Coordinates of C-alpha atoms in Angstrom, one line a residue:
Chain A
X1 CA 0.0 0.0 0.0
X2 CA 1.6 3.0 -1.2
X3 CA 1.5 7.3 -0.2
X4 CA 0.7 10.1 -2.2
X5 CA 0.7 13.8 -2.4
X6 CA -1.9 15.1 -5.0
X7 CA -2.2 18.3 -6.7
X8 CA -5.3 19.4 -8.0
X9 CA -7.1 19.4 -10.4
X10 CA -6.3 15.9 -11.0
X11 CA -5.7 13.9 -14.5
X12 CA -7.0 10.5 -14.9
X13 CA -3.2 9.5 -14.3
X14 CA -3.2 11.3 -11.1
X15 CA -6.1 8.8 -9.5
X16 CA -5.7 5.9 -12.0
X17 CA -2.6 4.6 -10.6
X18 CA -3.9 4.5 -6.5
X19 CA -5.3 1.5 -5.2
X20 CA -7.4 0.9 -2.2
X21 CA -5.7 0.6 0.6
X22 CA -3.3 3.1 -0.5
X23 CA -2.8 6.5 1.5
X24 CA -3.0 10.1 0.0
X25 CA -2.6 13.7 0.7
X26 CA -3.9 16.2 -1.4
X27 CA -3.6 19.7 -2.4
X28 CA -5.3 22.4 -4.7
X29 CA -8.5 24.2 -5.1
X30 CA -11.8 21.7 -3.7
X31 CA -15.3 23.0 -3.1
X32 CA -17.4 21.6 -0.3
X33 CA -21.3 19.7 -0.5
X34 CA -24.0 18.3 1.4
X35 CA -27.3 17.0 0.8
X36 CA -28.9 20.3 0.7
X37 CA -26.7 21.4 -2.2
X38 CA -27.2 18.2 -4.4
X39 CA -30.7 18.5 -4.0
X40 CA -30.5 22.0 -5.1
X41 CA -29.0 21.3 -8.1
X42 CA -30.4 17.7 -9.0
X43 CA -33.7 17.9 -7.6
X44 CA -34.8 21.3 -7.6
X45 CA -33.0 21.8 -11.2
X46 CA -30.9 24.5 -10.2
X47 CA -27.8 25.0 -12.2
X48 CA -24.4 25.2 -9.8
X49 CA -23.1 28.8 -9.9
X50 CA -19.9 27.8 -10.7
X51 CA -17.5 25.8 -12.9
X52 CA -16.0 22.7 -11.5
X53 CA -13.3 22.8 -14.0
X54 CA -9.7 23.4 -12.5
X55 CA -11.7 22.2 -9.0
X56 CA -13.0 18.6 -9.6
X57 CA -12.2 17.4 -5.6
X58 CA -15.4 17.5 -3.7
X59 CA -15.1 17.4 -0.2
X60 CA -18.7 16.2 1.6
X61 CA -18.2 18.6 4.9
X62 CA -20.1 21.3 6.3
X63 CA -17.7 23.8 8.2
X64 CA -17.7 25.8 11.1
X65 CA -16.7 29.1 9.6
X66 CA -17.1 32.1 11.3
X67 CA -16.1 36.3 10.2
X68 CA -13.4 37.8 11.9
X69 CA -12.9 41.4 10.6
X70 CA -14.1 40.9 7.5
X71 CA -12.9 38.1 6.5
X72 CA -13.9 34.1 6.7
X73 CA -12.0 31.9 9.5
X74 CA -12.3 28.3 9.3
X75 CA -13.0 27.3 12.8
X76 CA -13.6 23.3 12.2
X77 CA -13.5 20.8 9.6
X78 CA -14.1 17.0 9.1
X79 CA -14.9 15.0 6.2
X80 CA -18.7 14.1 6.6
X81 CA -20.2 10.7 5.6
X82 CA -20.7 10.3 2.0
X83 CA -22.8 7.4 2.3
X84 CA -25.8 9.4 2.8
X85 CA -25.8 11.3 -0.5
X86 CA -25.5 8.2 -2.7
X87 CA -28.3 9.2 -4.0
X88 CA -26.7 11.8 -6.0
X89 CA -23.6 10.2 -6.3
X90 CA -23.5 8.8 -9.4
X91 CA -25.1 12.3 -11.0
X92 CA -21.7 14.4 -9.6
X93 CA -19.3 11.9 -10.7
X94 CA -20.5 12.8 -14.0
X95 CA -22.3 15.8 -14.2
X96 CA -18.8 17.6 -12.4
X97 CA -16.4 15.9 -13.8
X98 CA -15.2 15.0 -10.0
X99 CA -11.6 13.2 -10.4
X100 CA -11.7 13.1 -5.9
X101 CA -14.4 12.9 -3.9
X102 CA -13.5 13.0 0.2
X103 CA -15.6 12.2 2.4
X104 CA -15.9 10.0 5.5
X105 CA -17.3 6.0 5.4
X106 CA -17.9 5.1 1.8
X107 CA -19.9 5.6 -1.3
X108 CA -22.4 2.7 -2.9
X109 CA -22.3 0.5 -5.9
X110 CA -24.2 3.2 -8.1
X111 CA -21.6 5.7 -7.3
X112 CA -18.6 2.9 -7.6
X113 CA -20.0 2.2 -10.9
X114 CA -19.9 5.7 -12.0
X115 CA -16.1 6.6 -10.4
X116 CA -15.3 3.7 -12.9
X117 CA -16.4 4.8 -16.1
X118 CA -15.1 8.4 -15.0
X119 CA -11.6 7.4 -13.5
X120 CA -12.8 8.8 -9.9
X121 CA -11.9 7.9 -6.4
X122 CA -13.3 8.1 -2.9
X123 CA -11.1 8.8 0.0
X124 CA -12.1 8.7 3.5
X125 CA -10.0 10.0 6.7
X126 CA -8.3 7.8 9.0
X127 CA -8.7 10.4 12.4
X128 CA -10.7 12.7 13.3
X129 CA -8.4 15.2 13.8
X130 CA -10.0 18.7 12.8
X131 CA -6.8 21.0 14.4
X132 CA -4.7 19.1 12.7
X133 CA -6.3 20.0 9.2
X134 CA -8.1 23.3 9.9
X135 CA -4.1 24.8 9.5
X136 CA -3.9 22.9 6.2
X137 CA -7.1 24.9 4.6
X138 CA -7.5 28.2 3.4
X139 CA -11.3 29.5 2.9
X140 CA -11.9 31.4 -0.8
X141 CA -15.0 31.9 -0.9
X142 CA -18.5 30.7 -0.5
X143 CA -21.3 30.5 -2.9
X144 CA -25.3 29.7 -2.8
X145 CA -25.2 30.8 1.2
X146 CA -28.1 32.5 1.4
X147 CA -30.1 30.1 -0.3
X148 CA -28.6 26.8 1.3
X149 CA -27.2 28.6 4.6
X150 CA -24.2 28.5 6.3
X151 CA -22.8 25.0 6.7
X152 CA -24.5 23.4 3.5
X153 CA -23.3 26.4 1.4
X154 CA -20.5 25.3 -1.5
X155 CA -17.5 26.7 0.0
X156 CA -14.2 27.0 -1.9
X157 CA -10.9 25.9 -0.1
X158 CA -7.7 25.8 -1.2
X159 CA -6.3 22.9 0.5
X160 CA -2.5 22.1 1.8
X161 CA -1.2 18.1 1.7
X162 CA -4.5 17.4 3.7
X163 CA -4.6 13.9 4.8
X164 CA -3.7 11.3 5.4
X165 CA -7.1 9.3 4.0
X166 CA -7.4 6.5 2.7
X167 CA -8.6 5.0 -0.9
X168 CA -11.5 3.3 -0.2
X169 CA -13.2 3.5 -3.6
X170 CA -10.6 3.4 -6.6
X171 CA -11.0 3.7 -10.6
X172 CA -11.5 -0.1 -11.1
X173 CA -14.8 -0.1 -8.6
X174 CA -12.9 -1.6 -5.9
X175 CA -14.3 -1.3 -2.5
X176 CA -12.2 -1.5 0.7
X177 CA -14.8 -1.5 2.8
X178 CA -16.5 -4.3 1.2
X179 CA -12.8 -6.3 1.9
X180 CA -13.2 -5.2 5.1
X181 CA -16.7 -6.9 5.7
X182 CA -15.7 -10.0 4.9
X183 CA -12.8 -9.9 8.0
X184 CA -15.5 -8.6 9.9
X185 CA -17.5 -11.4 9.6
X186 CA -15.3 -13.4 10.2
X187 CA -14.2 -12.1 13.6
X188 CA -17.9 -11.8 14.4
X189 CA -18.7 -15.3 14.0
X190 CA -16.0 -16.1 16.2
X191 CA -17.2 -13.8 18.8
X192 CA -20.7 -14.9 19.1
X193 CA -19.4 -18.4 19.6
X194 CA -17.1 -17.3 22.6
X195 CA -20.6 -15.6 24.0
X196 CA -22.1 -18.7 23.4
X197 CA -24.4 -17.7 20.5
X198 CA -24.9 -20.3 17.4
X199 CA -24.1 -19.4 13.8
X200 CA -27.4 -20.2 12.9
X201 CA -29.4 -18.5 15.9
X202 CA -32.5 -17.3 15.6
X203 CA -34.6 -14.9 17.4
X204 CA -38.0 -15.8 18.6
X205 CA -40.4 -13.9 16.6
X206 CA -42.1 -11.4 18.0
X207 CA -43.2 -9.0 15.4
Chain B
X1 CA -31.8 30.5 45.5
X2 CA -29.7 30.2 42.4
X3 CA -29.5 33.6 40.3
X4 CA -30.2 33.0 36.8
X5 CA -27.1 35.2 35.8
X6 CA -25.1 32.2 37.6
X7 CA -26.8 29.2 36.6
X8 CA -27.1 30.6 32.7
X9 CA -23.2 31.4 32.5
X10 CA -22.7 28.1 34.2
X11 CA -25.0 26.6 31.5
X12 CA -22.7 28.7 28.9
X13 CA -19.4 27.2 30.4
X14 CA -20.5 23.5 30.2
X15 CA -21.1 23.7 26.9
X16 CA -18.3 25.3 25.9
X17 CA -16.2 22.5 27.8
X18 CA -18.2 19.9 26.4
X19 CA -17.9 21.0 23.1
X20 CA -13.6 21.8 23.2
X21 CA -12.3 19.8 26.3
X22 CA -12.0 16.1 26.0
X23 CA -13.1 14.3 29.5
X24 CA -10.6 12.9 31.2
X25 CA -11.4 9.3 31.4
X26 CA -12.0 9.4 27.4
X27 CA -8.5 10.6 27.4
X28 CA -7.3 7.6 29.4
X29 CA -9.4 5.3 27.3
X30 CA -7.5 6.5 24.3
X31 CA -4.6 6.3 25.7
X32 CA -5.0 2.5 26.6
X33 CA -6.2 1.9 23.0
X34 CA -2.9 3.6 21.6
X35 CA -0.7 1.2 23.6
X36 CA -2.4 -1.9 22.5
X37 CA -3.1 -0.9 18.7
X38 CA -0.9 -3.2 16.5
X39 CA -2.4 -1.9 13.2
X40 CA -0.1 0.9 12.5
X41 CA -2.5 3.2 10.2
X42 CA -5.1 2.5 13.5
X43 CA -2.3 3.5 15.6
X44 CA -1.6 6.7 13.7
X45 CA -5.1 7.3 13.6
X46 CA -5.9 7.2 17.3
X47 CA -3.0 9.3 18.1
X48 CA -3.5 12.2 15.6
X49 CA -7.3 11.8 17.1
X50 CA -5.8 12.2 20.3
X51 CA -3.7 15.1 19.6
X52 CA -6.0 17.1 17.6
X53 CA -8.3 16.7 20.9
X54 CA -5.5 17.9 23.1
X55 CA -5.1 21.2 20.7
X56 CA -8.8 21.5 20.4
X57 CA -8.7 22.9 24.7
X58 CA -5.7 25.2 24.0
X59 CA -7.4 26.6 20.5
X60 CA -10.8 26.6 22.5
X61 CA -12.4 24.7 19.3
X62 CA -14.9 22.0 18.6
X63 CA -13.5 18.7 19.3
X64 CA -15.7 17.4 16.3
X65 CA -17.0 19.7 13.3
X66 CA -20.4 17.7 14.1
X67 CA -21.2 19.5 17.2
X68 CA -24.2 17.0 17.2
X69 CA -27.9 17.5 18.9
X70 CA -27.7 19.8 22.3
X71 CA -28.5 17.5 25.0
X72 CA -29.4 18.7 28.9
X73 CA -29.7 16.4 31.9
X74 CA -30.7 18.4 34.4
X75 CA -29.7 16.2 38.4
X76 CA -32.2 19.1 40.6
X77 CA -32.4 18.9 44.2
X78 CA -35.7 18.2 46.0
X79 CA -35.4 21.7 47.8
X80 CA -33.4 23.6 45.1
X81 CA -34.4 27.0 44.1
X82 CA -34.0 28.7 41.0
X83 CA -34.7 32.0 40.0
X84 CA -37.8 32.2 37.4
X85 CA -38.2 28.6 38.1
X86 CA -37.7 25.5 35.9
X87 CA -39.0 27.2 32.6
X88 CA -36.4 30.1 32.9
X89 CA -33.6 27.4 33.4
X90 CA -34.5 26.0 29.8
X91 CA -34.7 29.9 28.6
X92 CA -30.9 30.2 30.3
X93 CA -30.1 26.9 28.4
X94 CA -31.2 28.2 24.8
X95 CA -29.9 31.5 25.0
X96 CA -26.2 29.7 26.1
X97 CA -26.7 27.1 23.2
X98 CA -27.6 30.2 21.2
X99 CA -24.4 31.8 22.4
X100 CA -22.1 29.0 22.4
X101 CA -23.3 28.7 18.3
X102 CA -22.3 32.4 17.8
X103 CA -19.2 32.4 19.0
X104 CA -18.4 29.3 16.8
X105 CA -18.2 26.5 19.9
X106 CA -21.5 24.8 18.6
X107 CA -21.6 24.3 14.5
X108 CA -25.5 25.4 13.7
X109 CA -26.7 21.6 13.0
X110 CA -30.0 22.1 14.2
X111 CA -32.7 22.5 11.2
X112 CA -36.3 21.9 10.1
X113 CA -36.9 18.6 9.9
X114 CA -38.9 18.6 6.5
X115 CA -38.1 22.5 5.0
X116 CA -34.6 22.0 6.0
X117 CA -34.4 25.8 7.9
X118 CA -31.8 26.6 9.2
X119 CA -32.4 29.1 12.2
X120 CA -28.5 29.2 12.6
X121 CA -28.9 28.9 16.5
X122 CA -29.3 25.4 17.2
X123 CA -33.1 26.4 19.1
X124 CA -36.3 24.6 17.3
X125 CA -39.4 22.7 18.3
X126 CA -38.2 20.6 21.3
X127 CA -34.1 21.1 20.9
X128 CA -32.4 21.5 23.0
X129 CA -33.7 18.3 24.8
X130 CA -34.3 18.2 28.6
X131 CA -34.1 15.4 31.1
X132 CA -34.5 15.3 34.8
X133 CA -33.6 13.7 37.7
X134 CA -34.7 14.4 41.3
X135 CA -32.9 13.7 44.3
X136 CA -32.5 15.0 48.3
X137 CA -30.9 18.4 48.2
X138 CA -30.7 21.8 47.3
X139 CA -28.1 21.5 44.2
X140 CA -28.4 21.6 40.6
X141 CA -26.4 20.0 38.3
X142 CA -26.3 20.1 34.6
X143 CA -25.0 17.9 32.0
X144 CA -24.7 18.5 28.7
X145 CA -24.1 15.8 26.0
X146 CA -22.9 16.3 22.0
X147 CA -24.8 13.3 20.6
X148 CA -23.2 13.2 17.2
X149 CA -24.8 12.6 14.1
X150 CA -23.3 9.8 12.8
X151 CA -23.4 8.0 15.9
X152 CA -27.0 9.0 16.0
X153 CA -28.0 8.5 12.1
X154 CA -26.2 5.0 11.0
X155 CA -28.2 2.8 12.9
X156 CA -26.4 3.2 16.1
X157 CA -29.4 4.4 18.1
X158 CA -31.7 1.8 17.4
X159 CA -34.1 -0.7 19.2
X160 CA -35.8 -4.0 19.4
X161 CA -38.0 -6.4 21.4
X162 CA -36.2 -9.7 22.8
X163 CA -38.3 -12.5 24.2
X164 CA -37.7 -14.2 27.5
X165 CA -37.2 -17.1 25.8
X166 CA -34.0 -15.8 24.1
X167 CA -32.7 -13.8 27.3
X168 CA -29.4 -12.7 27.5
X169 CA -27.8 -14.3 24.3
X170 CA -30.5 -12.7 22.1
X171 CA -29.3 -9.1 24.1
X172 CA -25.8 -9.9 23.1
X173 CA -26.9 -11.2 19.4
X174 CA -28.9 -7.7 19.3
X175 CA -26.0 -5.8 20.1
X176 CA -23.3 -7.1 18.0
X177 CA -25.4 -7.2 15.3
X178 CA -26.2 -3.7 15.2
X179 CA -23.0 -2.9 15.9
X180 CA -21.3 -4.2 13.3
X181 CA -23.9 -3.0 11.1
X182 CA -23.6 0.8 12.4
X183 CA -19.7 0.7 12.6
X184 CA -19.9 -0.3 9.1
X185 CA -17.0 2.1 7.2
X186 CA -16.7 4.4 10.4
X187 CA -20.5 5.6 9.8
X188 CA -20.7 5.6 13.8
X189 CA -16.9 7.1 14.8
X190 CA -16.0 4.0 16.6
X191 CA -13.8 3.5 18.9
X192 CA -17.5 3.8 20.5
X193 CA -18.7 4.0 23.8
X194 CA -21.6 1.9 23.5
X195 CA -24.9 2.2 25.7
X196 CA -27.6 -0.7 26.1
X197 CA -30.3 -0.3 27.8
X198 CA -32.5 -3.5 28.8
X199 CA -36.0 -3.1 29.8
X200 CA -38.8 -0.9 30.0
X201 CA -40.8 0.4 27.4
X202 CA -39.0 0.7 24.1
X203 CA -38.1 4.7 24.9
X204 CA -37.0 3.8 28.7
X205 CA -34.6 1.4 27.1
X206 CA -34.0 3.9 24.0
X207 CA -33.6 6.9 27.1
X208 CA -31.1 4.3 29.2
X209 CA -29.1 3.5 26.6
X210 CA -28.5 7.0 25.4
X211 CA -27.5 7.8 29.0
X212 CA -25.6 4.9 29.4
X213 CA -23.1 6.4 26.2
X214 CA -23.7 10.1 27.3
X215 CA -23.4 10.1 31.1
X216 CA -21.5 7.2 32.5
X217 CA -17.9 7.4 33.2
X218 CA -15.5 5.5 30.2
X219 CA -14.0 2.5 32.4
X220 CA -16.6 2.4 35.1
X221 CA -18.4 -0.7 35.6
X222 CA -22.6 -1.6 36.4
X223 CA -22.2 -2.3 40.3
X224 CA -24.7 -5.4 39.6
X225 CA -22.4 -8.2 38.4
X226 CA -24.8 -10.1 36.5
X227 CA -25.3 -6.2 34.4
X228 CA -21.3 -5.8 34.9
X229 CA -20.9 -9.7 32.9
X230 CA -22.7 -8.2 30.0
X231 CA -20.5 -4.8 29.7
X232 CA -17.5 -7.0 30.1
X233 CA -18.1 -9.7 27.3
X234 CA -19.4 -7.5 24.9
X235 CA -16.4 -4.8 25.2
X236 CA -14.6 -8.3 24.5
X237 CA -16.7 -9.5 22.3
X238 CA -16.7 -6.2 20.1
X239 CA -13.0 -5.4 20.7
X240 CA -12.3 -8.8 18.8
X241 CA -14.2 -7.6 15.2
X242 CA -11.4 -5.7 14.0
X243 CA -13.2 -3.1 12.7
X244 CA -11.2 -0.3 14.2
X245 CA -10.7 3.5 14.3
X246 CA -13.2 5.0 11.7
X247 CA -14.3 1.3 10.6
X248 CA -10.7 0.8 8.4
X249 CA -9.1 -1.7 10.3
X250 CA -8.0 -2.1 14.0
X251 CA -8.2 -3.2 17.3
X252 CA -10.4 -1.2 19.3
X253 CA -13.8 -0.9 18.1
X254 CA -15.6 -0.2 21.8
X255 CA -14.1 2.2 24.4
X256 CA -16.6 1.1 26.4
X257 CA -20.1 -0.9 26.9
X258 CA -22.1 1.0 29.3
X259 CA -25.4 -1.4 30.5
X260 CA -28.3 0.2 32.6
X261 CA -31.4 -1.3 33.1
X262 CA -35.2 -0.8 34.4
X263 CA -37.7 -3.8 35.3
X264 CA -39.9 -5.0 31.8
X265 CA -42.9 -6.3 31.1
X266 CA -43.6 -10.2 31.4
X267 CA -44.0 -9.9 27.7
X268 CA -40.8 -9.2 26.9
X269 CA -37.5 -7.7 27.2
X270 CA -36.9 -4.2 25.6
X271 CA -33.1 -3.4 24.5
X272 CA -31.4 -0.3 22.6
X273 CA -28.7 0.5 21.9
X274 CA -27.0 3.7 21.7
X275 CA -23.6 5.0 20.0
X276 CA -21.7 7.7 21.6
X277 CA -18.6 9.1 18.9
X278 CA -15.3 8.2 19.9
X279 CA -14.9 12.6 21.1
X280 CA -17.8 11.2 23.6
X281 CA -18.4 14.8 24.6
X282 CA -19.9 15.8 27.4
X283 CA -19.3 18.6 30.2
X284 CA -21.3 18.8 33.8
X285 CA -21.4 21.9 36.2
X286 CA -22.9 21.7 39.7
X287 CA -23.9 24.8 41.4
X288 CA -24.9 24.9 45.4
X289 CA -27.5 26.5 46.9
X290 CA -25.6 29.7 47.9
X291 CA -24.2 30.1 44.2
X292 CA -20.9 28.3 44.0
X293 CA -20.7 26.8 40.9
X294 CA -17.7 23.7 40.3
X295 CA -16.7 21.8 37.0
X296 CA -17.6 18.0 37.6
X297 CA -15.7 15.1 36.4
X298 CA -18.4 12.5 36.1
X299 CA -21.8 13.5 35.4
X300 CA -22.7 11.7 38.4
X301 CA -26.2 10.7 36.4
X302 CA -26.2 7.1 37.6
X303 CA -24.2 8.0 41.0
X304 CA -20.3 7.0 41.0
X305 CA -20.8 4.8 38.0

């Protein structure tokens, strides 16, 4: 499992060649979503107010920024889930161009099925160690805030070797998480057995 | 009588120390599950966690972005007094959460539930949430709990119905079930501190389990042994999955496995469980009856447990 620094925007070479497992950090211009943005844009047909070109890494956050004299200071930040806006996935990967999406836990199979035909990749963070990434940020500027508020706004960061995360989704559709299950599975049948619990046991059914 | 201007700035101060100081016994737990971590990406992963929570009190900052839902236990004396009475005490605590989200130590999380509005504050239809507890005294003490979303939204909160019949093994089967379901990916944060609540109606157990993860000191232990048997082989149990520090990979899944219980129903047994985030933030206060106010350790919800 190899380590990378990225520079955005990324090529198809930049995310073809990582793997899951492997680690990355990443720098360049990103823009920020949540579920109130995609549904903006996807549901409400909104177009986005700005051009994803020369910024195709999403990060699914919603920040604590607050103004200081003027002027935007990041406060907190952490990768939120992705999982909940698989729903839209699939429609950024493409729609976008995304080459990076960053987000916490993992994307579904639509999504995975889409980052393949697009050469994109999901990375998801290791820590949660906001202090340590807040220095690594620098807020740009912030669009759609009045209509989406504060923290579901799309706010542009330039971003600073932010990382480490970890390829859990790369270009071939691979899952590391879905690895990971099957280890987990494992362990868990051996656990219930040391609690005294049979493979095959069944609840009495009450509803 | 307690003044409002004390108890509200008190309410103020707990948050704020709920929301930027990490409790020392989640410290230590972390600090246990550092030593033993033999996956080095887990390792690095708990550490940085770890350090980044340590900076968090010196930067006065959120521990967490997801400054979750604002929760309040309130532990009231039988005799306390407080000025403008219980419904001023709630006013104190909005206007602090309102505060505390101004000044950038809550994240405004709190919106419409179907409109999506944001009122930027944090205050709605029934949030914050209040619990209370009445005991001999004149004191008031007040908890606050961060209950974070993902621990809250990945099925980490959830509850079911086990029958007699199926007793303790089909608690336990429950548990890790849902566990490894929730902690699926790092949806819930684990390391977790898990809460399980056995008995009662379904939102006693729901209610016992969330103040099983919220309130109870990481490390304690239930002072019933047969209650203290379940913590113990589930924290096992769970701490064998591998599933690690954000669900990639590791050896500490649980911090802890917190059990309280209440007396059921012959018909059957209700269980919940509950998923604090591995920040497991919470802050308590308690304030005497001539105004002193003191920062708490423990919570001291379910006594010196």
């Amino acid at each position: 499992m190899a380590e990378f620094y990225l520079n955005g925007p990324l090529t198809d070479g930049d995310v073809t060649k990582l793997k899951i497992g492997d680690t990355v950090y990443v720098s360049g211009e990103v823009f920020t979503c949540r579920s109130r943005l995609q549904k903006y844009i996807f549901d409400e047909n909104h177009t986005l107010p700005f051009s994803t070109e020369g910024r195709n890494i999403l990060i699914h956050n919603g920040p604590i920024v607050i103004k200081e004299n003027g002027k935007w200071r990041l406060v907190s930040f952490m990768p939120t889930s992705s999982i909940r806006f698989e729903k839209w996935g699939a429609k950024s990967v493409d729609e976008w161009n995304l080459k990076m999406i960053i987000g916490k836990t993992t994307m579904g199979a639509e999504t995975a099925k889409m980052m393949k035909e697009k050469k994109c990749v999901h990375v998801s963070p290791r820590s949660v160690s906001p202090n340590l990434w807040v220095d690594s940020i620098e807020v740009q500027d912030v669009y759609l805030y009045d209509e989406l508020g504060k923290i579901e706004a799309a706010w542009f960061f330039k971003i600073k070797d932010l990382g480490p995360f970890i390829v859990d989704i790369d270009c071939e559709g691979n899952n590391y998480f879905d690895n990971l299950d099957g280890k987990i599975a494992q362990s868990k049948e051996k656990a219930l057995e040391k609690l005294g619990i049979d493979k095959d046991y069944k609840f009495t059914k009450l509803y | 009588m307690i003044k409002t201007e004390i108890y509200e700035q008190a309410l103020f101060e707990t948050i704020k120390r709920g929301a930027t100081e990490i409790s020392p016994d989640v410290k230590a737990a972390f600090e246990k599950a550092i030593e033993k971590e033999t996956n080095p990406s887990a390792k690095r992963g708990l550490i940085t966690t770890l350090d980044s929570m340590e900076m968090s009190k010196k930067r006065e900052n959120p521990l967490c972005v997801d400054t979750g839902w604002p929760i309040f236990y309130f532990k009231v004396g039988n005799n306390c007094e407080i000025e403008g009475g219980f419904m001023e005490l709630e006013n104190a605590a909005r206007r602090a959460v309102a505060k505390a989200t101004e000044m950038g130590y809550l994240r405004a999380t709190m919106k419409h539930p179907i409109t999506g509005y944001d009122p930027g504050n944090n205050i709605g239809m029934n949030i914050p949430d209040f619990t209370y507890q009445f005991v001999e005294g004149d004191f008031l003490e007040l908890s606050y709990a961060a209950k974070g979303g993902g621990s809250e939204c990945f099925g980490g909160t959830r509850h079911r119905i086990v029958a007699f019949a199926d007793g303790i093994k089909g608690i336990e089967k429950f548990v890790v079930d849902s566990f490894v379901a929730s902690a699926r990916a790092g949806a819930v944060c684990p390391p977790s501190v898990l809460g399980i609540g056995i008995g009662g109606t379904a939102n006693v157990a729901a209610n016992l389990a969330k103040e099983a993860a919220c309130l109870r000191t990481v490390g304690s232990k239930h002072p019933d042994p047969m209650f203290a048997k379940i913590e113990e082989d589930l924290y096992e149990a769970l701490n064998s999955l591998g599933i690690g520090i954000l669900g990639a990979g590791g050896d500490t899944s649980v911090l802890a496995v917190n059990v309280e219980y209440a007396y059921t129903h012959i018909a059957g047994i209700a269980c919940a469980t509950s998923t604090n985030c591995m920040v497991a933030r919470r802050a308590s206060s308690r304030i005497t009856a001539d105004g002193t106010v003191t920062k708490m350790i423990s919570p001291n919800w379910f006594g010196d447990r």
